[in-house]
Amino acid sequence: MNTQKKILIADDEAINLDFFEVMLSKLGFVVEKCDNGLDVLAKVKKFMPDLIILDNIMPGMTGREITKTLKKDQKFQNISIIMLSALDDVKDKVAGFEAGIDDYITKPFNFTEVLARINAVLRNRALFDQIKVREARLALAEDLNRDLKENLSVFIGSIDELDKAIAMICEKPASDGENFNQETLVNRVKPVSEKIISVRKHIAALDARIEKTINEWDNLKKDEIGLSVLESQIRKFLHQEGNPA
């Protein structure tokens, strides 16, 4: 894609670490490696990978334990994980997926298959991230629409009261002998003035709400990729996969 994706390789077999580091680096990925389960979490915090290729059986912590820990933390729960394991039992695979992995590859592995799965997981993550951005924008629009509807009802009520107050000001002196003097006029105008102040406050609050929503909308839009652009990037990435350096 346009930005280099970061991959953390966690495996206690040095030959696998070296192999993945060489092959994935040649394909343009930024690679870090780790050979101990206890060190994975610390490495994740520093490196913040887009994807972890995680061996299930390692000293210190198992891949499944690491996955569960990461998925409980909001800062790391969106990192994609492909688990490598010599265990081919269905129960082990199901346990891995239930822990939160994105894919499961049984050893011994074929690198072409691993690369295809890496690309598929990263592609799915990119699509998922775009869906999240669009959902956030829709949520903002819904919140704003709800605020507009509520304030509109307040405005309508305020305008009705203003109409009544204006009608009262325009009335002739009451038939009970009320003297239509300056004090009477002030008493009639005062409720109108208070209502105008109230309406102005509602308008100012709504204007601030709209301004805040626009800013949040614009910030979200910076992270949004058009579907046509995303498709083009994916095709380019897949082409690079099919023609490795």
JSON list of C-alpha atoms in Angstrom, two decimals:
[
{"chain": "A", "resi": 1, "resn": "MET", "atom": "CA", "xyz": [0.00, 0.00, 0.00]},
{"chain": "A", "resi": 2, "resn": "ASN", "atom": "CA", "xyz": [1.10, 3.64, 0.14]},
{"chain": "A", "resi": 3, "resn": "THR", "atom": "CA", "xyz": [2.51, 3.27, 3.66]},
{"chain": "A", "resi": 4, "resn": "GLN", "atom": "CA", "xyz": [4.73, 0.40, 4.68]},
{"chain": "A", "resi": 5, "resn": "LYS", "atom": "CA", "xyz": [2.95, -2.12, 6.84]},
{"chain": "A", "resi": 6, "resn": "LYS", "atom": "CA", "xyz": [4.67, -3.23, 10.03]},
{"chain": "A", "resi": 7, "resn": "ILE", "atom": "CA", "xyz": [4.81, -6.92, 10.90]},
{"chain": "A", "resi": 8, "resn": "LEU", "atom": "CA", "xyz": [6.02, -8.44, 14.16]},
{"chain": "A", "resi": 9, "resn": "ILE", "atom": "CA", "xyz": [7.26, -12.05, 13.91]},
{"chain": "A", "resi": 10, "resn": "ALA", "atom": "CA", "xyz": [7.05, -13.92, 17.22]},
{"chain": "A", "resi": 11, "resn": "ASP", "atom": "CA", "xyz": [8.55, -17.42, 17.12]},
{"chain": "A", "resi": 12, "resn": "ASP", "atom": "CA", "xyz": [11.07, -19.28, 19.27]},
{"chain": "A", "resi": 13, "resn": "GLU", "atom": "CA", "xyz": [12.61, -20.95, 16.22]},
{"chain": "A", "resi": 14, "resn": "ALA", "atom": "CA", "xyz": [15.46, -18.78, 14.92]},
{"chain": "A", "resi": 15, "resn": "ILE", "atom": "CA", "xyz": [15.22, -20.23, 11.41]},
{"chain": "A", "resi": 16, "resn": "ASN", "atom": "CA", "xyz": [11.61, -19.06, 11.08]},
{"chain": "A", "resi": 17, "resn": "LEU", "atom": "CA", "xyz": [12.44, -15.60, 12.43]},
{"chain": "A", "resi": 18, "resn": "ASP", "atom": "CA", "xyz": [15.32, -15.12, 10.00]},
{"chain": "A", "resi": 19, "resn": "PHE", "atom": "CA", "xyz": [13.35, -16.51, 7.05]},
{"chain": "A", "resi": 20, "resn": "PHE", "atom": "CA", "xyz": [10.34, -14.25, 7.61]},
{"chain": "A", "resi": 21, "resn": "GLU", "atom": "CA", "xyz": [12.53, -11.21, 8.26]},
{"chain": "A", "resi": 22, "resn": "VAL", "atom": "CA", "xyz": [14.40, -11.63, 4.97]},
{"chain": "A", "resi": 23, "resn": "MET", "atom": "CA", "xyz": [11.40, -12.50, 2.81]},
{"chain": "A", "resi": 24, "resn": "LEU", "atom": "CA", "xyz": [8.98, -9.92, 4.18]},
{"chain": "A", "resi": 25, "resn": "SER", "atom": "CA", "xyz": [11.59, -7.13, 4.23]},
{"chain": "A", "resi": 26, "resn": "LYS", "atom": "CA", "xyz": [12.30, -7.81, 0.54]},
{"chain": "A", "resi": 27, "resn": "LEU", "atom": "CA", "xyz": [8.58, -7.35, -0.14]},
{"chain": "A", "resi": 28, "resn": "GLY", "atom": "CA", "xyz": [8.57, -3.91, 1.48]},
{"chain": "A", "resi": 29, "resn": "PHE", "atom": "CA", "xyz": [7.26, -4.72, 4.96]},
{"chain": "A", "resi": 30, "resn": "VAL", "atom": "CA", "xyz": [8.88, -3.25, 8.09]},
{"chain": "A", "resi": 31, "resn": "VAL", "atom": "CA", "xyz": [9.74, -6.27, 10.22]},
{"chain": "A", "resi": 32, "resn": "GLU", "atom": "CA", "xyz": [10.56, -6.76, 13.90]},
{"chain": "A", "resi": 33, "resn": "LYS", "atom": "CA", "xyz": [11.08, -10.12, 15.55]},
{"chain": "A", "resi": 34, "resn": "CYS", "atom": "CA", "xyz": [10.74, -11.66, 18.99]},
{"chain": "A", "resi": 35, "resn": "ASP", "atom": "CA", "xyz": [11.60, -15.15, 20.27]},
{"chain": "A", "resi": 36, "resn": "ASN", "atom": "CA", "xyz": [9.94, -15.17, 23.71]},
{"chain": "A", "resi": 37, "resn": "GLY", "atom": "CA", "xyz": [6.28, -14.95, 24.63]},
{"chain": "A", "resi": 38, "resn": "LEU", "atom": "CA", "xyz": [6.94, -12.64, 27.57]},
{"chain": "A", "resi": 39, "resn": "ASP", "atom": "CA", "xyz": [8.74, -10.15, 25.32]},
{"chain": "A", "resi": 40, "resn": "VAL", "atom": "CA", "xyz": [5.95, -9.93, 22.74]},
{"chain": "A", "resi": 41, "resn": "LEU", "atom": "CA", "xyz": [3.73, -7.53, 24.71]},
{"chain": "A", "resi": 42, "resn": "ALA", "atom": "CA", "xyz": [6.62, -5.13, 25.37]},
{"chain": "A", "resi": 43, "resn": "LYS", "atom": "CA", "xyz": [7.63, -5.28, 21.70]},
{"chain": "A", "resi": 44, "resn": "VAL", "atom": "CA", "xyz": [4.05, -4.58, 20.60]},
{"chain": "A", "resi": 45, "resn": "LYS", "atom": "CA", "xyz": [3.89, -1.44, 22.77]},
{"chain": "A", "resi": 46, "resn": "LYS", "atom": "CA", "xyz": [7.07, -0.04, 21.19]},
{"chain": "A", "resi": 47, "resn": "PHE", "atom": "CA", "xyz": [6.59, -1.22, 17.60]},
{"chain": "A", "resi": 48, "resn": "MET", "atom": "CA", "xyz": [2.78, -1.02, 17.24]},
{"chain": "A", "resi": 49, "resn": "PRO", "atom": "CA", "xyz": [2.63, -3.49, 14.34]},
{"chain": "A", "resi": 50, "resn": "ASP", "atom": "CA", "xyz": [-0.20, -3.72, 11.84]},
{"chain": "A", "resi": 51, "resn": "LEU", "atom": "CA", "xyz": [0.01, -7.51, 12.04]},
{"chain": "A", "resi": 52, "resn": "ILE", "atom": "CA", "xyz": [1.61, -10.15, 14.25]},
{"chain": "A", "resi": 53, "resn": "ILE", "atom": "CA", "xyz": [2.67, -13.56, 12.97]},
{"chain": "A", "resi": 54, "resn": "LEU", "atom": "CA", "xyz": [2.50, -15.40, 16.25]},
{"chain": "A", "resi": 55, "resn": "ASP", "atom": "CA", "xyz": [3.74, -18.87, 17.11]},
{"chain": "A", "resi": 56, "resn": "ASN", "atom": "CA", "xyz": [1.32, -20.58, 19.46]},
{"chain": "A", "resi": 57, "resn": "ILE", "atom": "CA", "xyz": [3.88, -22.54, 21.49]},
{"chain": "A", "resi": 58, "resn": "MET", "atom": "CA", "xyz": [6.60, -20.29, 22.91]},
{"chain": "A", "resi": 59, "resn": "PRO", "atom": "CA", "xyz": [8.42, -19.99, 26.24]},
{"chain": "A", "resi": 60, "resn": "GLY", "atom": "CA", "xyz": [6.94, -17.51, 28.69]},
{"chain": "A", "resi": 61, "resn": "MET", "atom": "CA", "xyz": [3.46, -17.14, 27.20]},
{"chain": "A", "resi": 62, "resn": "THR", "atom": "CA", "xyz": [1.54, -19.06, 24.58]},
{"chain": "A", "resi": 63, "resn": "GLY", "atom": "CA", "xyz": [0.29, -17.35, 21.46]},
{"chain": "A", "resi": 64, "resn": "ARG", "atom": "CA", "xyz": [-3.28, -17.79, 22.66]},
{"chain": "A", "resi": 65, "resn": "GLU", "atom": "CA", "xyz": [-2.50, -16.10, 26.00]},
{"chain": "A", "resi": 66, "resn": "ILE", "atom": "CA", "xyz": [-0.80, -13.23, 24.19]},
{"chain": "A", "resi": 67, "resn": "THR", "atom": "CA", "xyz": [-3.79, -12.84, 21.86]},
{"chain": "A", "resi": 68, "resn": "LYS", "atom": "CA", "xyz": [-6.27, -12.74, 24.76]},
{"chain": "A", "resi": 69, "resn": "THR", "atom": "CA", "xyz": [-4.17, -10.11, 26.53]},
{"chain": "A", "resi": 70, "resn": "LEU", "atom": "CA", "xyz": [-3.92, -7.89, 23.45]},
{"chain": "A", "resi": 71, "resn": "LYS", "atom": "CA", "xyz": [-7.61, -8.16, 22.60]},
{"chain": "A", "resi": 72, "resn": "LYS", "atom": "CA", "xyz": [-8.56, -6.95, 26.09]},
{"chain": "A", "resi": 73, "resn": "ASP", "atom": "CA", "xyz": [-6.62, -3.71, 25.60]},
{"chain": "A", "resi": 74, "resn": "GLN", "atom": "CA", "xyz": [-8.27, -1.01, 23.48]},
{"chain": "A", "resi": 75, "resn": "LYS", "atom": "CA", "xyz": [-4.88, 0.25, 22.26]},
{"chain": "A", "resi": 76, "resn": "PHE", "atom": "CA", "xyz": [-3.97, -3.11, 20.75]},
{"chain": "A", "resi": 77, "resn": "GLN", "atom": "CA", "xyz": [-7.22, -4.95, 20.07]},
{"chain": "A", "resi": 78, "resn": "ASN", "atom": "CA", "xyz": [-7.31, -3.94, 16.40]},
{"chain": "A", "resi": 79, "resn": "ILE", "atom": "CA", "xyz": [-3.89, -5.41, 15.61]},
{"chain": "A", "resi": 80, "resn": "SER", "atom": "CA", "xyz": [-4.35, -8.36, 13.26]},
{"chain": "A", "resi": 81, "resn": "ILE", "atom": "CA", "xyz": [-2.90, -11.71, 14.32]},
{"chain": "A", "resi": 82, "resn": "ILE", "atom": "CA", "xyz": [-2.01, -14.78, 12.25]},
{"chain": "A", "resi": 83, "resn": "MET", "atom": "CA", "xyz": [-1.20, -17.75, 14.44]},
{"chain": "A", "resi": 84, "resn": "LEU", "atom": "CA", "xyz": [1.40, -20.34, 13.44]},
{"chain": "A", "resi": 85, "resn": "SER", "atom": "CA", "xyz": [1.15, -23.74, 15.10]},
{"chain": "A", "resi": 86, "resn": "ALA", "atom": "CA", "xyz": [2.27, -27.32, 14.70]},
{"chain": "A", "resi": 87, "resn": "LEU", "atom": "CA", "xyz": [-1.07, -28.29, 16.24]},
{"chain": "A", "resi": 88, "resn": "ASP", "atom": "CA", "xyz": [-3.53, -29.23, 13.52]},
{"chain": "A", "resi": 89, "resn": "ASP", "atom": "CA", "xyz": [-6.40, -30.27, 15.78]},
{"chain": "A", "resi": 90, "resn": "VAL", "atom": "CA", "xyz": [-9.72, -28.51, 15.14]},
{"chain": "A", "resi": 91, "resn": "LYS", "atom": "CA", "xyz": [-10.06, -27.72, 18.85]},
{"chain": "A", "resi": 92, "resn": "ASP", "atom": "CA", "xyz": [-6.77, -25.79, 18.81]},
{"chain": "A", "resi": 93, "resn": "LYS", "atom": "CA", "xyz": [-7.84, -23.81, 15.75]},
{"chain": "A", "resi": 94, "resn": "VAL", "atom": "CA", "xyz": [-11.23, -22.99, 17.26]},
{"chain": "A", "resi": 95, "resn": "ALA", "atom": "CA", "xyz": [-9.57, -21.93, 20.53]},
{"chain": "A", "resi": 96, "resn": "GLY", "atom": "CA", "xyz": [-7.28, -19.60, 18.57]},
{"chain": "A", "resi": 97, "resn": "PHE", "atom": "CA", "xyz": [-10.16, -17.96, 16.71]},
{"chain": "A", "resi": 98, "resn": "GLU", "atom": "CA", "xyz": [-12.16, -17.62, 19.92]},
{"chain": "A", "resi": 99, "resn": "ALA", "atom": "CA", "xyz": [-9.17, -15.85, 21.49]},
{"chain": "A", "resi": 100, "resn": "GLY", "atom": "CA", "xyz": [-9.29, -13.31, 18.65]},
{"chain": "A", "resi": 101, "resn": "ILE", "atom": "CA", "xyz": [-6.85, -14.35, 15.91]},
{"chain": "A", "resi": 102, "resn": "ASP", "atom": "CA", "xyz": [-7.59, -13.46, 12.28]},
{"chain": "A", "resi": 103, "resn": "ASP", "atom": "CA", "xyz": [-6.10, -16.57, 10.68]},
{"chain": "A", "resi": 104, "resn": "TYR", "atom": "CA", "xyz": [-4.43, -19.88, 11.58]},
{"chain": "A", "resi": 105, "resn": "ILE", "atom": "CA", "xyz": [-1.61, -21.55, 9.67]},
{"chain": "A", "resi": 106, "resn": "THR", "atom": "CA", "xyz": [-0.34, -25.03, 10.44]},
{"chain": "A", "resi": 107, "resn": "LYS", "atom": "CA", "xyz": [3.38, -25.82, 10.36]},
{"chain": "A", "resi": 108, "resn": "PRO", "atom": "CA", "xyz": [5.18, -26.74, 8.20]},
{"chain": "A", "resi": 109, "resn": "PHE", "atom": "CA", "xyz": [4.00, -23.80, 6.10]},
{"chain": "A", "resi": 110, "resn": "ASN", "atom": "CA", "xyz": [4.34, -22.70, 2.50]},
{"chain": "A", "resi": 111, "resn": "PHE", "atom": "CA", "xyz": [5.55, -19.09, 2.25]},
{"chain": "A", "resi": 112, "resn": "THR", "atom": "CA", "xyz": [3.37, -18.32, -0.78]},
{"chain": "A", "resi": 113, "resn": "GLU", "atom": "CA", "xyz": [0.30, -19.34, 1.22]},
{"chain": "A", "resi": 114, "resn": "VAL", "atom": "CA", "xyz": [1.48, -17.34, 4.24]},
{"chain": "A", "resi": 115, "resn": "LEU", "atom": "CA", "xyz": [1.98, -14.24, 2.08]},
{"chain": "A", "resi": 116, "resn": "ALA", "atom": "CA", "xyz": [-1.48, -14.64, 0.53]},
{"chain": "A", "resi": 117, "resn": "ARG", "atom": "CA", "xyz": [-2.99, -14.88, 4.00]},
{"chain": "A", "resi": 118, "resn": "ILE", "atom": "CA", "xyz": [-1.01, -11.85, 5.20]},
{"chain": "A", "resi": 119, "resn": "ASN", "atom": "CA", "xyz": [-2.35, -9.80, 2.29]},
{"chain": "A", "resi": 120, "resn": "ALA", "atom": "CA", "xyz": [-5.89, -11.06, 2.86]},
{"chain": "A", "resi": 121, "resn": "VAL", "atom": "CA", "xyz": [-5.79, -10.16, 6.57]},
{"chain": "A", "resi": 122, "resn": "LEU", "atom": "CA", "xyz": [-4.34, -6.69, 5.90]},
{"chain": "A", "resi": 123, "resn": "ARG", "atom": "CA", "xyz": [-6.89, -6.11, 3.15]},
{"chain": "A", "resi": 124, "resn": "ASN", "atom": "CA", "xyz": [-9.74, -7.10, 5.45]},
{"chain": "A", "resi": 125, "resn": "ARG", "atom": "CA", "xyz": [-8.36, -4.84, 8.17]},
{"chain": "A", "resi": 126, "resn": "ALA", "atom": "CA", "xyz": [-8.21, -1.89, 5.74]},
{"chain": "A", "resi": 127, "resn": "LEU", "atom": "CA", "xyz": [-11.82, -2.49, 4.71]},
{"chain": "A", "resi": 128, "resn": "PHE", "atom": "CA", "xyz": [-12.89, -2.85, 8.34]},
{"chain": "A", "resi": 129, "resn": "ASP", "atom": "CA", "xyz": [-11.14, 0.42, 9.27]},
{"chain": "A", "resi": 130, "resn": "GLN", "atom": "CA", "xyz": [-12.95, 2.24, 6.46]},
{"chain": "A", "resi": 131, "resn": "ILE", "atom": "CA", "xyz": [-16.27, 0.81, 7.63]},
{"chain": "A", "resi": 132, "resn": "LYS", "atom": "CA", "xyz": [-15.51, 2.10, 11.14]},
{"chain": "A", "resi": 133, "resn": "VAL", "atom": "CA", "xyz": [-14.76, 5.59, 9.79]},
{"chain": "A", "resi": 134, "resn": "ARG", "atom": "CA", "xyz": [-18.03, 5.63, 7.87]},
{"chain": "A", "resi": 135, "resn": "GLU", "atom": "CA", "xyz": [-19.95, 4.36, 10.89]},
{"chain": "A", "resi": 136, "resn": "ALA", "atom": "CA", "xyz": [-18.43, 7.11, 13.03]},
{"chain": "A", "resi": 137, "resn": "ARG", "atom": "CA", "xyz": [-19.47, 9.73, 10.47]},
{"chain": "A", "resi": 138, "resn": "LEU", "atom": "CA", "xyz": [-22.99, 8.31, 10.31]},
{"chain": "A", "resi": 139, "resn": "ALA", "atom": "CA", "xyz": [-23.19, 8.38, 14.11]},
{"chain": "A", "resi": 140, "resn": "LEU", "atom": "CA", "xyz": [-22.19, 12.05, 14.07]},
{"chain": "A", "resi": 141, "resn": "ALA", "atom": "CA", "xyz": [-24.84, 12.81, 11.46]},
{"chain": "A", "resi": 142, "resn": "GLU", "atom": "CA", "xyz": [-27.49, 10.97, 13.48]},
{"chain": "A", "resi": 143, "resn": "ASP", "atom": "CA", "xyz": [-26.55, 12.84, 16.67]},
{"chain": "A", "resi": 144, "resn": "LEU", "atom": "CA", "xyz": [-26.67, 16.17, 14.89]},
{"chain": "A", "resi": 145, "resn": "ASN", "atom": "CA", "xyz": [-30.00, 15.31, 13.28]},
{"chain": "A", "resi": 146, "resn": "ARG", "atom": "CA", "xyz": [-31.42, 14.42, 16.70]},
{"chain": "A", "resi": 147, "resn": "ASP", "atom": "CA", "xyz": [-30.14, 17.71, 18.17]},
{"chain": "A", "resi": 148, "resn": "LEU", "atom": "CA", "xyz": [-31.61, 19.68, 15.27]},
{"chain": "A", "resi": 149, "resn": "LYS", "atom": "CA", "xyz": [-34.98, 18.00, 15.71]},
{"chain": "A", "resi": 150, "resn": "GLU", "atom": "CA", "xyz": [-35.06, 18.67, 19.45]},
{"chain": "A", "resi": 151, "resn": "ASN", "atom": "CA", "xyz": [-34.01, 22.31, 19.02]},
{"chain": "A", "resi": 152, "resn": "LEU", "atom": "CA", "xyz": [-36.49, 22.80, 16.20]},
{"chain": "A", "resi": 153, "resn": "SER", "atom": "CA", "xyz": [-39.30, 21.80, 18.52]},
{"chain": "A", "resi": 154, "resn": "VAL", "atom": "CA", "xyz": [-37.99, 24.32, 21.10]},
{"chain": "A", "resi": 155, "resn": "PHE", "atom": "CA", "xyz": [-37.79, 27.03, 18.43]},
{"chain": "A", "resi": 156, "resn": "ILE", "atom": "CA", "xyz": [-41.36, 26.37, 17.29]},
{"chain": "A", "resi": 157, "resn": "GLY", "atom": "CA", "xyz": [-42.60, 26.61, 20.88]},
{"chain": "A", "resi": 158, "resn": "SER", "atom": "CA", "xyz": [-40.60, 29.81, 21.43]},
{"chain": "A", "resi": 159, "resn": "ILE", "atom": "CA", "xyz": [-41.94, 31.40, 18.25]},
{"chain": "A", "resi": 160, "resn": "ASP", "atom": "CA", "xyz": [-45.52, 30.58, 19.30]},
{"chain": "A", "resi": 161, "resn": "GLU", "atom": "CA", "xyz": [-44.90, 32.27, 22.63]},
{"chain": "A", "resi": 162, "resn": "LEU", "atom": "CA", "xyz": [-43.32, 35.27, 20.88]},
{"chain": "A", "resi": 163, "resn": "ASP", "atom": "CA", "xyz": [-46.39, 35.58, 18.66]},
{"chain": "A", "resi": 164, "resn": "LYS", "atom": "CA", "xyz": [-48.62, 35.63, 21.74]},
{"chain": "A", "resi": 165, "resn": "ALA", "atom": "CA", "xyz": [-46.38, 38.17, 23.48]},
{"chain": "A", "resi": 166, "resn": "ILE", "atom": "CA", "xyz": [-46.31, 40.44, 20.42]},
{"chain": "A", "resi": 167, "resn": "ALA", "atom": "CA", "xyz": [-50.08, 40.19, 20.14]},
{"chain": "A", "resi": 168, "resn": "MET", "atom": "CA", "xyz": [-50.36, 41.22, 23.79]},
{"chain": "A", "resi": 169, "resn": "ILE", "atom": "CA", "xyz": [-48.13, 44.27, 23.20]},
{"chain": "A", "resi": 170, "resn": "CYS", "atom": "CA", "xyz": [-50.27, 45.31, 20.25]},
{"chain": "A", "resi": 171, "resn": "GLU", "atom": "CA", "xyz": [-53.51, 45.06, 22.22]},
{"chain": "A", "resi": 172, "resn": "LYS", "atom": "CA", "xyz": [-55.40, 48.17, 23.17]},
{"chain": "A", "resi": 173, "resn": "PRO", "atom": "CA", "xyz": [-55.65, 48.99, 26.90]},
{"chain": "A", "resi": 174, "resn": "ALA", "atom": "CA", "xyz": [-57.68, 46.37, 28.71]},
{"chain": "A", "resi": 175, "resn": "SER", "atom": "CA", "xyz": [-61.37, 47.02, 29.25]},
{"chain": "A", "resi": 176, "resn": "ASP", "atom": "CA", "xyz": [-60.94, 46.87, 33.04]},
{"chain": "A", "resi": 177, "resn": "GLY", "atom": "CA", "xyz": [-59.45, 50.32, 33.03]},
{"chain": "A", "resi": 178, "resn": "GLU", "atom": "CA", "xyz": [-55.75, 49.45, 32.68]},
{"chain": "A", "resi": 179, "resn": "ASN", "atom": "CA", "xyz": [-53.72, 52.56, 31.94]},
{"chain": "A", "resi": 180, "resn": "PHE", "atom": "CA", "xyz": [-51.60, 51.93, 28.88]},
{"chain": "A", "resi": 181, "resn": "ASN", "atom": "CA", "xyz": [-48.56, 53.83, 30.12]},
{"chain": "A", "resi": 182, "resn": "GLN", "atom": "CA", "xyz": [-44.81, 53.25, 29.94]},
{"chain": "A", "resi": 183, "resn": "GLU", "atom": "CA", "xyz": [-44.87, 50.81, 32.87]},
{"chain": "A", "resi": 184, "resn": "THR", "atom": "CA", "xyz": [-47.59, 48.75, 31.18]},
{"chain": "A", "resi": 185, "resn": "LEU", "atom": "CA", "xyz": [-45.60, 48.68, 27.97]},
{"chain": "A", "resi": 186, "resn": "VAL", "atom": "CA", "xyz": [-42.44, 47.56, 29.81]},
{"chain": "A", "resi": 187, "resn": "ASN", "atom": "CA", "xyz": [-44.38, 44.78, 31.55]},
{"chain": "A", "resi": 188, "resn": "ARG", "atom": "CA", "xyz": [-45.67, 43.58, 28.22]},
{"chain": "A", "resi": 189, "resn": "VAL", "atom": "CA", "xyz": [-42.31, 43.82, 26.45]},
{"chain": "A", "resi": 190, "resn": "LYS", "atom": "CA", "xyz": [-40.30, 42.10, 29.21]},
{"chain": "A", "resi": 191, "resn": "PRO", "atom": "CA", "xyz": [-41.56, 38.53, 28.49]},
{"chain": "A", "resi": 192, "resn": "VAL", "atom": "CA", "xyz": [-40.79, 39.05, 24.79]},
{"chain": "A", "resi": 193, "resn": "SER", "atom": "CA", "xyz": [-37.26, 40.20, 25.58]},
{"chain": "A", "resi": 194, "resn": "GLU", "atom": "CA", "xyz": [-36.69, 37.19, 27.87]},
{"chain": "A", "resi": 195, "resn": "LYS", "atom": "CA", "xyz": [-37.97, 34.83, 25.22]},
{"chain": "A", "resi": 196, "resn": "ILE", "atom": "CA", "xyz": [-35.69, 36.38, 22.58]},
{"chain": "A", "resi": 197, "resn": "ILE", "atom": "CA", "xyz": [-32.71, 35.88, 24.92]},
{"chain": "A", "resi": 198, "resn": "SER", "atom": "CA", "xyz": [-33.72, 32.25, 25.41]},
{"chain": "A", "resi": 199, "resn": "VAL", "atom": "CA", "xyz": [-34.00, 31.68, 21.65]},
{"chain": "A", "resi": 200, "resn": "ARG", "atom": "CA", "xyz": [-30.60, 33.31, 21.09]},
{"chain": "A", "resi": 201, "resn": "LYS", "atom": "CA", "xyz": [-29.05, 30.94, 23.66]},
{"chain": "A", "resi": 202, "resn": "HIS", "atom": "CA", "xyz": [-30.57, 27.92, 21.89]},
{"chain": "A", "resi": 203, "resn": "ILE", "atom": "CA", "xyz": [-29.32, 29.17, 18.54]},
{"chain": "A", "resi": 204, "resn": "ALA", "atom": "CA", "xyz": [-25.80, 29.76, 19.92]},
{"chain": "A", "resi": 205, "resn": "ALA", "atom": "CA", "xyz": [-25.73, 26.27, 21.49]},
{"chain": "A", "resi": 206, "resn": "LEU", "atom": "CA", "xyz": [-26.91, 24.67, 18.27]},
{"chain": "A", "resi": 207, "resn": "ASP", "atom": "CA", "xyz": [-24.37, 26.65, 16.24]},
{"chain": "A", "resi": 208, "resn": "ALA", "atom": "CA", "xyz": [-21.58, 25.44, 18.54]},
{"chain": "A", "resi": 209, "resn": "ARG", "atom": "CA", "xyz": [-22.86, 21.86, 18.22]},
{"chain": "A", "resi": 210, "resn": "ILE", "atom": "CA", "xyz": [-22.86, 22.09, 14.42]},
{"chain": "A", "resi": 211, "resn": "GLU", "atom": "CA", "xyz": [-19.35, 23.59, 14.41]},
{"chain": "A", "resi": 212, "resn": "LYS", "atom": "CA", "xyz": [-18.07, 20.78, 16.64]},
{"chain": "A", "resi": 213, "resn": "THR", "atom": "CA", "xyz": [-19.69, 18.14, 14.43]},
{"chain": "A", "resi": 214, "resn": "ILE", "atom": "CA", "xyz": [-18.17, 19.68, 11.29]},
{"chain": "A", "resi": 215, "resn": "ASN", "atom": "CA", "xyz": [-14.69, 19.60, 12.86]},
{"chain": "A", "resi": 216, "resn": "GLU", "atom": "CA", "xyz": [-15.11, 15.97, 13.97]},
{"chain": "A", "resi": 217, "resn": "TRP", "atom": "CA", "xyz": [-16.50, 15.08, 10.53]},
{"chain": "A", "resi": 218, "resn": "ASP", "atom": "CA", "xyz": [-13.48, 16.70, 8.82]},
{"chain": "A", "resi": 219, "resn": "ASN", "atom": "CA", "xyz": [-11.05, 14.86, 11.11]},
{"chain": "A", "resi": 220, "resn": "LEU", "atom": "CA", "xyz": [-12.71, 11.55, 10.29]},
{"chain": "A", "resi": 221, "resn": "LYS", "atom": "CA", "xyz": [-12.68, 12.37, 6.59]},
{"chain": "A", "resi": 222, "resn": "LYS", "atom": "CA", "xyz": [-8.87, 12.71, 6.70]},
{"chain": "A", "resi": 223, "resn": "ASP", "atom": "CA", "xyz": [-8.68, 9.00, 7.56]},
{"chain": "A", "resi": 224, "resn": "GLU", "atom": "CA", "xyz": [-11.23, 7.94, 4.97]},
{"chain": "A", "resi": 225, "resn": "ILE", "atom": "CA", "xyz": [-10.18, 6.40, 1.68]},
{"chain": "A", "resi": 226, "resn": "GLY", "atom": "CA", "xyz": [-12.59, 6.29, -1.23]},
{"chain": "A", "resi": 227, "resn": "LEU", "atom": "CA", "xyz": [-13.61, 2.77, -2.22]},
{"chain": "A", "resi": 228, "resn": "SER", "atom": "CA", "xyz": [-12.18, 3.20, -5.71]},
{"chain": "A", "resi": 229, "resn": "VAL", "atom": "CA", "xyz": [-8.82, 4.34, -4.27]},
{"chain": "A", "resi": 230, "resn": "LEU", "atom": "CA", "xyz": [-8.84, 1.48, -1.77]},
{"chain": "A", "resi": 231, "resn": "GLU", "atom": "CA", "xyz": [-9.57, -1.02, -4.54]},
{"chain": "A", "resi": 232, "resn": "SER", "atom": "CA", "xyz": [-6.71, 0.43, -6.61]},
{"chain": "A", "resi": 233, "resn": "GLN", "atom": "CA", "xyz": [-4.31, 0.14, -3.67]},
{"chain": "A", "resi": 234, "resn": "ILE", "atom": "CA", "xyz": [-5.35, -3.47, -3.05]},
{"chain": "A", "resi": 235, "resn": "ARG", "atom": "CA", "xyz": [-4.85, -4.37, -6.72]},
{"chain": "A", "resi": 236, "resn": "LYS", "atom": "CA", "xyz": [-1.41, -2.73, -6.68]},
{"chain": "A", "resi": 237, "resn": "PHE", "atom": "CA", "xyz": [-0.51, -4.61, -3.50]},
{"chain": "A", "resi": 238, "resn": "LEU", "atom": "CA", "xyz": [-1.65, -7.92, -4.95]},
{"chain": "A", "resi": 239, "resn": "HIS", "atom": "CA", "xyz": [0.33, -7.22, -8.12]},
{"chain": "A", "resi": 240, "resn": "GLN", "atom": "CA", "xyz": [3.44, -6.64, -6.01]},
{"chain": "A", "resi": 241, "resn": "GLU", "atom": "CA", "xyz": [2.73, -9.93, -4.25]},
{"chain": "A", "resi": 242, "resn": "GLY", "atom": "CA", "xyz": [2.59, -11.76, -7.55]},
{"chain": "A", "resi": 243, "resn": "ASN", "atom": "CA", "xyz": [5.86, -10.16, -8.65]},
{"chain": "A", "resi": 244, "resn": "PRO", "atom": "CA", "xyz": [8.16, -10.23, -5.62]},
{"chain": "A", "resi": 245, "resn": "ALA", "atom": "CA", "xyz": [11.56, -8.61, -5.89]}
]
